[in-house]
XYZ file of C-alpha atoms in Angstrom:
527
model
C 156.348 90.344 118.447
C 156.609 90.830 122.201
C 156.742 88.300 124.996
C 154.146 89.701 127.382
C 155.061 87.151 130.053
C 158.184 89.173 130.653
C 157.936 92.962 130.113
C 161.146 94.231 128.622
C 163.603 96.907 129.597
C 165.946 97.526 126.680
C 168.136 100.160 125.155
C 167.091 102.076 122.054
C 169.694 100.367 119.864
C 168.681 96.867 120.932
C 164.991 97.664 120.621
C 165.253 99.052 117.099
C 167.379 96.151 115.883
C 164.945 93.616 117.285
C 161.865 95.425 116.038
C 163.236 95.743 112.528
C 164.033 92.063 112.559
C 160.486 91.326 113.676
C 161.602 89.000 116.462
C 160.547 88.565 120.072
C 162.593 90.211 122.784
C 163.686 88.313 125.842
C 163.114 89.712 129.333
C 165.950 91.272 131.183
C 168.217 94.288 131.173
C 168.974 97.169 133.442
C 165.944 98.424 135.396
C 166.738 102.023 134.488
C 166.395 101.376 130.789
C 163.146 102.206 128.988
C 160.822 99.640 127.479
C 159.505 99.483 123.944
C 155.792 99.910 123.259
C 153.747 98.673 120.273
C 150.718 100.673 119.084
C 148.183 99.282 116.618
C 146.055 101.448 114.316
C 143.992 101.029 111.159
C 145.209 104.406 109.823
C 148.422 104.076 107.817
C 150.330 107.013 106.279
C 149.806 107.677 102.576
C 153.206 109.390 102.224
C 156.112 110.371 104.492
C 156.534 113.914 103.176
C 154.446 116.599 104.962
C 154.020 118.490 101.676
C 152.076 115.569 100.238
C 149.533 114.662 102.899
C 146.454 116.207 104.467
C 145.219 112.967 105.975
C 145.986 110.249 108.518
C 149.699 110.599 107.744
C 149.649 113.422 110.312
C 149.557 110.774 113.059
C 153.138 109.848 112.187
C 154.255 113.369 111.271
C 153.343 114.717 114.718
C 155.845 112.333 116.284
C 158.807 112.647 113.905
C 158.589 116.225 112.681
C 158.594 119.428 114.715
C 156.449 122.519 114.246
C 156.995 126.086 115.430
C 153.954 125.917 117.712
C 152.029 123.017 119.215
C 149.084 122.138 121.428
C 150.551 121.184 124.784
C 147.300 120.650 126.675
C 143.550 120.381 126.290
C 143.005 124.143 126.085
C 143.475 124.089 122.331
C 145.631 127.201 122.306
C 148.976 126.955 120.472
C 152.168 127.256 122.489
C 155.785 127.613 121.237
C 157.497 124.345 120.263
C 160.502 124.686 117.926
C 160.032 128.382 118.559
C 161.105 129.937 121.843
C 158.454 132.610 121.369
C 155.930 133.774 118.758
C 153.565 136.727 118.512
C 151.720 139.020 116.139
C 153.609 142.297 115.876
C 150.744 144.336 114.425
C 147.142 145.082 115.372
C 145.642 143.476 112.262
C 146.997 139.928 112.712
C 148.978 140.124 109.464
C 152.597 139.953 110.686
C 153.649 137.015 112.863
C 157.168 136.797 114.296
C 158.858 133.734 115.821
C 162.233 133.302 117.484
C 163.664 129.766 117.357
C 165.084 127.851 120.287
C 168.862 127.654 120.416
C 170.628 124.505 119.274
C 167.823 122.877 117.279
C 169.004 120.058 115.016
C 167.551 117.741 112.435
C 167.986 114.020 113.058
C 171.099 113.933 110.824
C 172.760 116.733 112.799
C 172.055 119.635 110.426
C 170.884 122.833 112.150
C 167.228 123.860 112.256
C 167.447 127.549 111.405
C 165.228 130.298 110.070
C 166.020 129.413 106.470
C 164.934 125.808 107.091
C 161.616 127.123 108.426
C 161.116 129.327 105.371
C 162.040 126.458 103.052
C 159.676 124.022 104.775
C 156.582 126.175 104.416
C 157.405 127.558 100.988
C 157.878 124.105 99.450
C 154.383 123.074 100.605
C 153.013 125.987 98.586
C 155.346 125.451 95.624
C 154.675 121.729 95.304
C 150.933 122.211 95.882
C 150.323 118.447 95.852
C 146.795 117.310 95.013
C 146.536 115.532 98.368
C 148.729 118.018 100.204
C 147.958 120.788 102.734
C 148.893 123.864 100.661
C 145.422 125.341 101.177
C 146.036 125.498 104.927
C 148.895 127.914 104.240
C 146.835 129.959 101.814
C 147.032 133.150 103.846
C 150.851 133.182 103.761
C 152.325 135.854 101.466
C 156.040 135.743 102.175
C 158.577 134.768 104.840
C 161.503 136.911 105.982
C 164.542 135.602 107.863
C 166.366 138.630 109.344
C 168.784 136.304 111.137
C 169.305 132.574 111.652
C 166.869 132.379 114.583
C 164.182 134.853 113.534
C 161.297 134.156 111.148
C 158.746 136.777 110.145
C 155.574 135.677 108.368
C 153.737 138.260 106.296
C 150.132 137.288 105.601
C 148.011 138.318 102.627
C 145.156 139.200 104.946
C 144.302 139.157 108.617
C 144.408 135.637 109.992
C 144.309 135.110 113.744
C 144.256 131.342 113.106
C 147.788 131.376 111.648
C 149.421 130.313 114.969
C 147.041 127.339 114.930
C 148.064 126.472 111.362
C 151.732 126.547 112.389
C 150.900 123.918 115.020
C 149.621 121.468 112.404
C 151.807 118.892 110.628
C 151.205 120.915 107.454
C 153.894 123.233 108.852
C 156.324 120.431 109.728
C 159.971 121.459 109.572
C 162.055 119.478 107.080
C 165.751 119.516 106.207
C 166.557 121.583 103.074
C 169.617 119.395 102.494
C 167.423 116.290 102.202
C 164.065 117.406 100.809
C 163.732 118.751 97.242
C 162.103 122.161 96.990
C 159.958 121.318 93.982
C 158.980 117.670 94.460
C 157.987 115.222 97.164
C 160.707 113.234 98.897
C 161.151 109.719 97.584
C 162.041 106.855 99.883
C 161.922 106.508 103.650
C 165.010 108.430 104.770
C 163.240 111.384 106.323
C 164.975 114.112 108.320
C 162.943 115.858 111.012
C 163.597 117.338 114.439
C 160.672 115.879 116.386
C 160.672 113.750 119.542
C 161.446 110.610 117.519
C 163.551 109.502 114.591
C 162.031 107.149 112.040
C 164.307 104.151 112.561
C 162.422 101.811 110.260
C 159.403 101.862 107.974
C 157.414 99.461 105.814
C 154.374 100.919 104.081
C 151.047 99.699 105.517
C 152.948 97.452 107.940
C 154.948 99.322 110.563
C 156.871 102.418 111.578
C 159.626 102.114 114.173
C 160.214 105.245 116.226
C 163.385 105.743 118.251
C 163.791 108.549 120.746
C 165.606 111.505 119.162
C 168.535 112.417 121.455
C 168.876 115.826 119.765
C 165.253 116.854 120.268
C 164.575 120.180 121.982
C 160.972 121.144 122.592
C 158.000 120.847 124.930
C 157.498 117.070 124.719
C 158.753 115.018 127.652
C 159.425 111.664 126.013
C 158.442 108.831 128.359
C 159.819 105.892 126.360
C 162.770 104.945 124.165
C 161.078 103.216 121.243
C 157.592 102.813 119.829
C 156.542 100.537 117.005
C 153.358 101.580 115.217
C 151.775 98.579 113.524
C 149.351 99.331 110.709
C 146.245 97.263 110.001
C 144.571 99.147 107.108
C 140.867 98.325 107.082
C 141.450 95.352 109.394
C 140.407 96.131 112.947
C 139.864 92.421 113.634
C 143.515 91.748 112.889
C 144.512 94.659 115.097
C 142.396 93.431 118.014
C 143.703 89.894 117.621
C 147.283 91.216 117.722
C 146.316 93.127 120.870
C 144.884 90.005 122.489
C 147.962 88.009 121.481
C 150.242 90.584 123.119
C 151.892 91.716 119.872
C 150.293 95.140 120.363
C 150.151 97.049 123.658
C 147.783 99.842 122.622
C 145.093 100.098 119.932
C 144.235 103.476 118.480
C 141.799 104.315 115.648
C 139.618 101.769 113.950
C 137.984 99.870 116.813
C 134.490 98.843 115.768
C 131.503 99.434 118.053
C 131.291 95.677 118.636
C 134.939 95.577 119.695
C 134.501 98.593 121.965
C 131.448 96.980 123.543
C 133.423 93.776 124.020
C 136.127 95.614 125.957
C 133.492 97.392 128.041
C 131.677 94.162 128.886
C 134.944 92.423 129.700
C 135.801 95.183 132.158
C 132.325 95.023 133.683
C 132.825 91.289 134.226
C 135.906 91.995 136.311
C 138.652 91.557 133.717
C 141.219 94.198 134.639
C 143.868 93.157 132.101
C 142.658 95.783 129.635
C 141.868 99.446 130.223
C 139.544 101.164 127.734
C 139.885 104.930 127.738
C 137.098 107.074 126.281
C 138.113 110.593 125.252
C 135.836 113.315 123.907
C 136.488 113.361 120.170
C 136.333 116.029 117.506
C 136.096 113.628 114.557
C 133.085 114.086 112.278
C 131.671 111.986 109.445
C 129.763 113.575 106.585
C 128.579 113.226 102.983
C 129.749 115.425 100.110
C 127.585 116.113 97.051
C 129.409 116.845 93.791
C 127.351 119.445 91.874
C 128.790 118.506 88.478
C 126.526 115.430 88.532
C 122.886 115.948 87.566
C 121.177 114.585 90.655
C 123.821 115.509 93.231
C 123.814 119.038 91.815
C 120.068 119.384 92.337
C 119.355 121.301 95.534
C 115.977 119.595 96.011
C 117.636 116.164 95.901
C 120.199 117.174 98.498
C 117.547 118.606 100.776
C 115.413 115.488 100.406
C 118.370 113.396 101.539
C 118.820 115.764 104.494
C 115.143 115.301 105.373
C 115.396 111.509 105.242
C 118.667 110.680 106.974
C 118.007 109.266 110.434
C 121.199 109.985 112.355
C 119.897 108.437 115.551
C 119.234 105.146 113.775
C 122.637 105.359 112.091
C 124.546 105.808 115.340
C 122.394 103.181 117.055
C 122.361 100.474 114.365
C 125.916 100.866 113.112
C 127.870 102.434 115.968
C 126.022 101.056 118.985
C 125.880 104.586 120.400
C 129.655 104.977 120.433
C 129.038 108.046 118.241
C 126.635 110.970 118.538
C 124.252 112.328 115.867
C 125.659 115.521 114.361
C 123.576 118.350 112.938
C 126.320 120.757 111.963
C 129.715 120.679 110.272
C 131.094 122.178 113.506
C 130.895 119.504 116.223
C 129.815 119.875 119.824
C 132.715 120.861 122.063
C 134.038 123.408 119.569
C 133.142 127.019 120.307
C 130.554 128.177 117.779
C 128.733 124.844 117.357
C 125.022 125.023 116.440
C 122.409 122.471 115.332
C 121.886 124.181 111.979
C 120.767 121.079 110.071
C 118.203 120.101 112.693
C 116.854 123.641 112.655
C 116.592 123.499 108.858
C 115.237 119.958 108.377
C 113.997 118.678 111.734
C 113.358 115.012 112.456
C 113.538 112.539 109.535
C 110.363 112.733 107.443
C 109.477 110.881 104.248
C 106.537 113.220 103.725
C 108.718 116.332 103.761
C 111.280 114.719 101.459
C 108.604 113.684 98.966
C 107.101 117.153 98.998
C 110.540 118.708 98.406
C 111.133 116.480 95.367
C 107.649 116.902 93.927
C 107.784 120.690 94.209
C 110.981 120.508 92.152
C 109.185 118.432 89.501
C 110.939 115.176 90.430
C 108.506 112.245 90.343
C 110.851 109.330 89.606
C 113.126 107.498 91.996
C 116.353 109.444 92.214
C 119.388 107.322 91.244
C 122.507 108.092 93.246
C 125.793 106.274 93.739
C 127.360 106.682 97.193
C 131.094 106.081 97.479
C 133.136 105.242 100.566
C 136.729 104.274 101.317
C 137.256 100.637 102.231
C 140.335 101.003 104.436
C 140.579 104.495 105.916
C 138.067 104.723 108.751
C 137.830 101.115 109.894
C 135.732 98.163 108.817
C 132.438 99.789 109.933
C 132.429 102.189 106.972
C 130.786 99.641 104.655
C 128.022 98.954 107.156
C 127.477 102.696 107.613
C 126.882 103.247 103.906
C 124.644 100.207 103.671
C 122.554 101.708 106.475
C 122.324 105.042 104.633
C 121.271 103.203 101.471
C 118.679 101.237 103.456
C 117.175 104.426 104.821
C 117.040 106.233 101.480
C 115.854 103.245 99.453
C 113.313 102.412 102.128
C 111.603 105.736 101.499
C 110.746 104.662 97.950
C 112.133 107.982 96.732
C 115.702 106.921 95.937
C 117.578 104.171 94.134
C 120.930 104.063 95.902
C 124.024 102.131 94.831
C 126.996 101.820 97.196
C 130.586 101.433 96.006
C 133.982 101.472 97.749
C 137.659 102.020 96.964
C 140.931 101.796 98.919
C 141.998 105.161 100.374
C 145.034 105.744 98.152
C 142.756 105.507 95.094
C 139.709 107.038 96.732
C 141.215 110.368 97.771
C 142.579 111.011 94.262
C 139.229 110.727 92.526
C 136.646 112.817 94.370
C 135.582 114.456 91.125
C 134.407 111.021 89.905
C 131.856 110.524 92.695
C 128.315 111.981 92.713
C 128.148 111.543 96.508
C 130.961 110.395 98.766
C 131.752 109.995 102.425
C 134.549 111.627 104.323
C 135.712 111.801 107.877
C 137.376 114.876 109.283
C 139.824 115.060 112.114
C 140.384 118.743 112.851
C 143.520 120.483 111.660
C 143.285 122.465 114.887
C 140.592 122.867 117.571
C 138.748 125.872 116.143
C 135.498 126.229 114.168
C 137.493 127.692 111.267
C 138.931 124.313 110.271
C 135.445 122.773 110.023
C 134.300 125.484 107.624
C 137.183 126.959 105.651
C 138.579 123.537 104.704
C 135.488 122.669 102.651
C 134.555 125.890 100.863
C 136.020 128.153 98.195
C 137.522 127.476 94.798
C 140.251 125.358 96.329
C 139.437 123.008 99.206
C 140.256 119.542 100.520
C 138.189 117.879 97.784
C 139.414 119.989 94.843
C 135.723 120.448 94.034
C 134.976 124.205 94.033
C 132.284 125.323 96.456
C 131.482 128.958 95.771
C 130.043 130.532 98.923
C 130.738 134.292 98.641
C 129.256 135.228 102.007
C 131.354 132.643 103.841
C 134.624 133.093 101.953
C 134.276 136.811 101.272
C 132.733 138.049 104.501
C 132.362 135.632 107.418
C 135.769 133.925 107.334
C 137.691 137.202 106.893
C 135.740 138.743 109.773
C 136.385 135.777 112.048
C 140.100 135.786 111.273
C 140.506 139.379 112.379
C 139.388 138.387 115.858
C 142.222 137.249 118.105
C 139.743 136.197 120.782
C 138.522 132.937 119.240
C 135.626 132.754 121.673
C 134.253 135.976 120.215
C 135.061 134.834 116.680
C 133.019 131.679 117.180
C 129.792 133.696 117.058
C 130.398 134.473 113.400
C 130.332 130.773 112.535
C 126.649 130.425 113.403
C 125.822 132.269 110.167
C 128.244 130.078 108.220
C 126.613 126.915 109.534
C 123.187 128.195 108.519
C 124.427 128.760 104.954
C 125.966 125.290 104.791
C 122.671 123.776 105.969
C 120.673 125.683 103.368
C 122.961 124.521 100.552
C 123.157 120.926 101.867
C 126.198 120.228 99.707
C 127.834 118.920 102.869
C 125.704 116.699 105.092
C 126.997 116.004 108.630
C 126.183 112.546 109.976
C 127.833 111.921 113.320
C 130.494 112.976 115.772
C 132.827 110.353 117.146
C 134.521 109.596 120.412
C 138.106 108.442 120.792
C 138.552 104.972 122.267
C 141.985 103.664 123.194
C 142.438 100.124 124.499
C 145.658 99.426 126.386
C 147.076 96.601 128.447
C 147.077 97.405 132.138
C 150.851 97.924 132.293
C 150.658 100.915 129.932
C 150.401 104.412 131.419
C 149.959 107.847 129.870
C 147.027 107.017 127.578
C 144.834 109.783 128.988
C 147.500 112.369 128.096
C 148.385 110.954 124.704
C 145.554 112.413 122.605
C 146.084 116.049 121.653
C 143.236 118.552 121.032
C 143.198 117.641 117.329
C 142.868 113.934 118.301
C 146.375 112.917 117.190
C 148.258 110.466 119.404
C 151.422 111.748 121.045
C 153.393 108.511 121.296
C 155.861 110.101 123.704
C 153.280 110.135 126.509
C 153.048 106.321 126.614
C 155.128 104.346 129.096
C 155.109 101.152 131.099
C 154.049 101.449 134.721
C 157.046 101.229 137.006
C 155.352 98.747 139.324
C 154.480 96.319 136.552
């Protein structure tokens, strides 16, 4: 798509026209004009409507929609974004008041006002899409709009994490004149107020972002246009496009072999590519569905927990580009413990056999493990084959592995005895690694009744405005999750971004919830 022999300086209009046409751009133009950047990723949006997605679609939403609060730095604390200011007005963290910035507009020119904010959040709850983020807004009772710039959120119960929730794409602001209140938006003509407009879109192929001239917020946009190219489940195609110069930056989906290749190339003196490693908060885990006979058996789940060799998994499959994880709350998040290691220790066939025999299980346990073929990169298949090898190698299990494309996979969790999921945090707090998976309604739509967590620990933690203090409560929650073993953490990832040497801003582009802020990317002036 791009002629890398001549870096381009072009206007937004010219860039968008050329990108939509899919043609190469010739060098030249005024030196003051910005240059277009192409980003490759294996994670494509499932929908374009924030009410319908609690998944990788957030990568795009963050760049085209605005939220009241946002994470402006690595501290992980939410700051005002579309809002000029926000604060709790009571001592119980149940009433949250925001005042909007002046002059906010949607991309079509309509005003972003208090009623638009109320509409945006209420429709997420009203639509309650199966794959949507309504559960994240579960503590919201009602929204008042005393004037066109003031929004008052009344919560059902104390929830000090609500400012964090408002910073997630689940709370994206959408135009009431464009989006239906009772159904998901059809088509690609979205209307947001974020740093970019969506100038062009082809599902699973590309999204063309053009700088939004009406944007008002904290982002300092460093480029005029960005094209996101999607390579679902095809990291080899993404890397080849990167090598060919059709992609400037690769984000999400690099395999360990590809990462190692970039590292070795750099060690050999090749300075054409810069590989940036960023501490990640992504986790990978297994989910057991208790409606199935074997997956619902606590002894079976614990035997799996006693057999899984995370060190071998991260070594054999991920070439140590991931770290073994022994809790649903990863390292680097306040409140992390090694609850599963404390409960099950090092992998042991003897302990697993004893656990099964004490439960009266003497046969090989048949289990089918499901994974998605195109969500988390091409290594997912190898990961599940390694898990099957470990379990079958014990002689205690008879494991079958099956896969499905993401759009089918995420709609059918209730059909899988055991399935794999990855989790990129909604916000950088232990709450999102616990509350998202428990209760009658959760991200899987498979009820997980944990009265002590949902009825005691989470409510207690959400009363505490000091999240450092609140993190202590999550140690008990992690112990309960380990004892139940309905969720089995496997590993914690790192974020790797490969970029051509003329690209700057990569180190600032990943926010605390590991979403890429495309506006931070730019071409080095000296290039």
